[in-house]
Coordinates of C-alpha atoms and ligand atoms in Angstrom, one line a residue:
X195 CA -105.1 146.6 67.7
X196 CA -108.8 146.0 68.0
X197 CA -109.3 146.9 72.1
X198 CA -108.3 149.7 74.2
X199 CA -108.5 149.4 78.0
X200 CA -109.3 152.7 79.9
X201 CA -108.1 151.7 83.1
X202 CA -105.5 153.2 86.2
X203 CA -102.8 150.8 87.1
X204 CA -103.7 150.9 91.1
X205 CA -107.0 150.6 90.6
X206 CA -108.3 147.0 92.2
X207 CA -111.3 147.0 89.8
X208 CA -109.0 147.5 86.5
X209 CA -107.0 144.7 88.0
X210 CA -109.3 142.3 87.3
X211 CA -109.4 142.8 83.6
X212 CA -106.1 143.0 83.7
X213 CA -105.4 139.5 85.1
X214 CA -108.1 138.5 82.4
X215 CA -106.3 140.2 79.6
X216 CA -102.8 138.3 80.8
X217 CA -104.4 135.0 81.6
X218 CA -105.0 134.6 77.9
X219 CA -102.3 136.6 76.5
X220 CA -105.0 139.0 74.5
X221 CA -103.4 141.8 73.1
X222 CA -104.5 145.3 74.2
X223 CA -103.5 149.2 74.1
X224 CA -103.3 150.6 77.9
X225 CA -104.8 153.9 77.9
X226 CA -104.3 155.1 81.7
X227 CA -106.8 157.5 82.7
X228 CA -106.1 160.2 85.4
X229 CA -109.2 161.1 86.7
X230 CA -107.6 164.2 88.3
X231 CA -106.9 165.5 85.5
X232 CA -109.7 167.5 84.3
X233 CA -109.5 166.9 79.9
X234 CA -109.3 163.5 80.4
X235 CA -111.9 162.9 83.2
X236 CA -113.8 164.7 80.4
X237 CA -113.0 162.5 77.4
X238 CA -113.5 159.8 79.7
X239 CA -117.0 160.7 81.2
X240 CA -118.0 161.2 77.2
X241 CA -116.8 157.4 76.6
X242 CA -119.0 156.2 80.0
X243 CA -121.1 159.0 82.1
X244 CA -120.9 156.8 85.2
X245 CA -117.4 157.5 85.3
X246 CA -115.9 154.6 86.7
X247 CA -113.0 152.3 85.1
X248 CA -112.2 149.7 83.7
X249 CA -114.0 150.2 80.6
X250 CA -113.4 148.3 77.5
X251 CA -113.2 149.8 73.9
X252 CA -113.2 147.1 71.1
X253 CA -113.2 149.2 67.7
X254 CA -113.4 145.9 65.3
X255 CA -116.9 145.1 67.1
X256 CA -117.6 148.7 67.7
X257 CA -118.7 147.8 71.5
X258 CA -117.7 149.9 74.5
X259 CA -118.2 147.5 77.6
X260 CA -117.6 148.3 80.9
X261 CA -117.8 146.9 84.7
X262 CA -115.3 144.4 85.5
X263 CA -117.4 141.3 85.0
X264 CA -119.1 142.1 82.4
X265 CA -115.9 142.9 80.3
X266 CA -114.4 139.9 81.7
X267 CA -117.6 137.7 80.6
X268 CA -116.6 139.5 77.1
X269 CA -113.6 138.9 76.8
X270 CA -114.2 135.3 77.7
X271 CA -116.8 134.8 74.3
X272 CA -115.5 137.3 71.6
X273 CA -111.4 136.9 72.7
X274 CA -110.6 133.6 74.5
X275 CA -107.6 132.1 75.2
X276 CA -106.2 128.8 76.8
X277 CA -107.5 129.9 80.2
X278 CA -111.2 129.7 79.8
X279 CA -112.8 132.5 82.7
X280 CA -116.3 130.8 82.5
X281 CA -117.2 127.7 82.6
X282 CA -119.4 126.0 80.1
X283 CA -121.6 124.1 82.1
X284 CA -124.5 126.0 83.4
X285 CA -123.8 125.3 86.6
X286 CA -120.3 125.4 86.9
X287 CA -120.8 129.0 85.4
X288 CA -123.1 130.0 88.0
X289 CA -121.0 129.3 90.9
X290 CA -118.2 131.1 89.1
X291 CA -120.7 134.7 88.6
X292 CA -121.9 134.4 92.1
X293 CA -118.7 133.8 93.4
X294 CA -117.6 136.6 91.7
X295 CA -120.9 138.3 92.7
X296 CA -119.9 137.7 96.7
X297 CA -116.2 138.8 96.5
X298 CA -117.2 142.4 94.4
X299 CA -120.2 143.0 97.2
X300 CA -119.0 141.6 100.4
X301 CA -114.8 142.5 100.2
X302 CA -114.2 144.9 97.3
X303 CA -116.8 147.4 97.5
X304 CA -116.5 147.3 101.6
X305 CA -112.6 148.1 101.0
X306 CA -113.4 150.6 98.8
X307 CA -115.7 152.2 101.0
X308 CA -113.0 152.4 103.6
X309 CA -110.3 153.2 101.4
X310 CA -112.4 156.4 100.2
X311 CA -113.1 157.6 103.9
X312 CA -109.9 157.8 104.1
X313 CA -109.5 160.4 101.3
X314 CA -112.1 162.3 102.8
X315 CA -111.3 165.5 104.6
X316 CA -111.4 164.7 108.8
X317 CA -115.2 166.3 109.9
X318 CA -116.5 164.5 106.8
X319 CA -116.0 160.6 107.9
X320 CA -118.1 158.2 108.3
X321 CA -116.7 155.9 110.9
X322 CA -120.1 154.2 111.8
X323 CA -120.0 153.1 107.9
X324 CA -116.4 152.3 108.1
X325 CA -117.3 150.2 111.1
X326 CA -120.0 148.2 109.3
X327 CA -117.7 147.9 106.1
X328 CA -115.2 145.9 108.3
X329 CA -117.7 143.9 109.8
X330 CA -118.7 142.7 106.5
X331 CA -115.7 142.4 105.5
X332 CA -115.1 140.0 108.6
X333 CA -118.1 138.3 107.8
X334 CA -116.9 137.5 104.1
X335 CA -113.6 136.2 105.0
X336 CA -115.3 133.8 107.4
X337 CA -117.5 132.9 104.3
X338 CA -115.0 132.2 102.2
X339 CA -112.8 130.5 104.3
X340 CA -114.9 127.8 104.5
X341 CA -115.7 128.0 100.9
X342 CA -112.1 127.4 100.1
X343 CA -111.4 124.2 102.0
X344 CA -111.5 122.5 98.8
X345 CA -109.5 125.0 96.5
X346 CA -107.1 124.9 95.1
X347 CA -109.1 128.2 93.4
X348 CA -112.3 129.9 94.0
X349 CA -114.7 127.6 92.6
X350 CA -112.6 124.7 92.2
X351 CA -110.2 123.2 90.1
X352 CA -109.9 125.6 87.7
X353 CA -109.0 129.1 87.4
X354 CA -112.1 131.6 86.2
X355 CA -113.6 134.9 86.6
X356 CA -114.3 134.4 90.3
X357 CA -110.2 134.0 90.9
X358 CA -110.0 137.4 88.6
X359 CA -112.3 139.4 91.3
X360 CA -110.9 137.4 94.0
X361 CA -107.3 138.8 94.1
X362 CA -107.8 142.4 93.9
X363 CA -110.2 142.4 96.6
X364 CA -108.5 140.1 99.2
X365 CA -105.0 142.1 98.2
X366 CA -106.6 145.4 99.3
X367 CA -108.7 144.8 101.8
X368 CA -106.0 142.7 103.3
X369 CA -104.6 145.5 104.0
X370 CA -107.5 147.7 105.5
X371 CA -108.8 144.5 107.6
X372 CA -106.0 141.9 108.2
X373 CA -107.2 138.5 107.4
X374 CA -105.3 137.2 110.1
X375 CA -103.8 134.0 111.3
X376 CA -107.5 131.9 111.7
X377 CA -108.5 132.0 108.1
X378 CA -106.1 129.8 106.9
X379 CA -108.0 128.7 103.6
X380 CA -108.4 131.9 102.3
X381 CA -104.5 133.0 103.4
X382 CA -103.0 130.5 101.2
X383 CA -105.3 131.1 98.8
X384 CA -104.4 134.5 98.5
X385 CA -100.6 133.8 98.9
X386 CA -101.5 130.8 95.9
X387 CA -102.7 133.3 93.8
X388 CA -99.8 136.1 93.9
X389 CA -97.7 134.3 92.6
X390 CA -99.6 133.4 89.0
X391 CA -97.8 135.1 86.2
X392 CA -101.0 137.0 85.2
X393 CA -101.0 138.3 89.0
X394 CA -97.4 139.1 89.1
X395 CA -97.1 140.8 86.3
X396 CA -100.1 143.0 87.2
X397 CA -98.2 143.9 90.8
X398 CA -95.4 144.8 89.6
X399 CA -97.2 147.3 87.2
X400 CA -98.6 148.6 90.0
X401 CA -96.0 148.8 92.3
X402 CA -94.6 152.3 91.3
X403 CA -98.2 153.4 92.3
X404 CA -98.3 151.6 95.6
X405 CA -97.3 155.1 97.6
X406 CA -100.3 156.4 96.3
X407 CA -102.5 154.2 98.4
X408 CA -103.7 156.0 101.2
X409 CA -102.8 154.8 104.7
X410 CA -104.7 155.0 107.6
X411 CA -105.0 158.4 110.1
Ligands
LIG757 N1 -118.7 148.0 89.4 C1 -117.6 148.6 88.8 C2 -116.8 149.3 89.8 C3 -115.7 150.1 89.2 C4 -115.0 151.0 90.2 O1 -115.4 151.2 91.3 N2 -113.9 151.6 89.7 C5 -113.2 152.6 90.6 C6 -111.7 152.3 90.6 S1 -111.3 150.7 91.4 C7 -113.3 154.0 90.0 O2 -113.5 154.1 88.8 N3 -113.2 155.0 90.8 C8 -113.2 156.4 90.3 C9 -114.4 157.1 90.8 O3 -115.3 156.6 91.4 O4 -114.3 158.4 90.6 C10 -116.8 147.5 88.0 O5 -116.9 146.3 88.4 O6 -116.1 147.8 87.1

């Protein structure tokens, strides 16, 4: 099998390629990676010195890609499948990145920025950061709410990368900022979205990892 994914199955970023990979039934070898451990935060800081996941091996093309969209923007020209993740027309395609853009830098990486402060010891939080993390957060929601009016997916019509980025970070920050009952675009959205079979089947890998997730206090 030509690709590996170095990936961790709770990991919201991972989740996007995942849903990618499913979408379009490409076939794959799962390497997880535990970054606690220290050999294989090693072997995997050799394979990509920023360290982060997912990243994408593909030995027949002899490419390593990583970040999320760019591996999804990958597998979209070298592996397609009958769900196409970016649309052909120019324009179309530009909605989808900065759609996909705005969900990554104004709900995931705010999530994740709470998430982490939760990991850290108690004297070492930041809770004016966390503060301003749910405020953008807020703000997003708000965004997209109205954004989704039309639906029945991110950009329209069609599902594409946008709806990839989309799920993981309205499922997690969902739970660190509840969208609550006056977004009601974005709630059914979300709710739209768990049940696709490339989003199920990527829960209910992750499920046996859900008690890792660190609550809050
Ligand atoms: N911009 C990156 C973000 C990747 C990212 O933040 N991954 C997290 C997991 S969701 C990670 O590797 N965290 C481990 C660490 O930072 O040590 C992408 O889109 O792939």
């Amino acid at each position: 099998m030509s690709l590996t994914l170095h990936f961790h199955p709770l990991s919201s970023f991972c989740w996007k390629v995942l849903i990618a990979l499913y979408e379009n039934g490409v076939p794959f070898t799962p390497n997880p990676v535990d970054l606690g451990n220290p050999a294989e935060r090693e072997a995997f800081l050799k394979l990509w010195p920023i360290g982060k996941f997912p990243v994408l091996v593909d030995a027949e093309r002899r490419e390593t890609v990583p970040e999320s969209s760019i591996i999804i923007e990958y597998l979209d020209r070298h592996y397609a499948g009958p769900t196409p993740l970016i649309p052909t027309d120019p324009d179309r395609a530009l909605r989808t990145r900065l759609c996909d853009r705005l969900y990554d830098l104004y709900v995931h990486m705010p999530m994740q920025q709470i998430v982490g402060d939760r990991l850290r010891p108690h004297d070492k939080r930041d809770p004016l950061g966390v503060e301003a993390a749910r405020g953008r957060i807020r703000s997003a929601y708000t965004m997209f709410d109205q954004r989704m009016a039309t639906g029945p997916y991110a950009t329209g019509e069609a599902f594409t990368l946008a709806d990839c980025s989309a799920l993981p970070a309205l499922f997690y920050a969902n739970r660190v900022e509840p969208i609550g009952t006056d977004r009601p675009n974005i709630t059914s959205y979300l709710e739209r979205l768990k049940v696709r079979p490339s989003v199920m089947r990527v829960l209910r890998e992750a499920e046996p990892y859900f008690g890792m997730f660190p609550e809050e206090g």
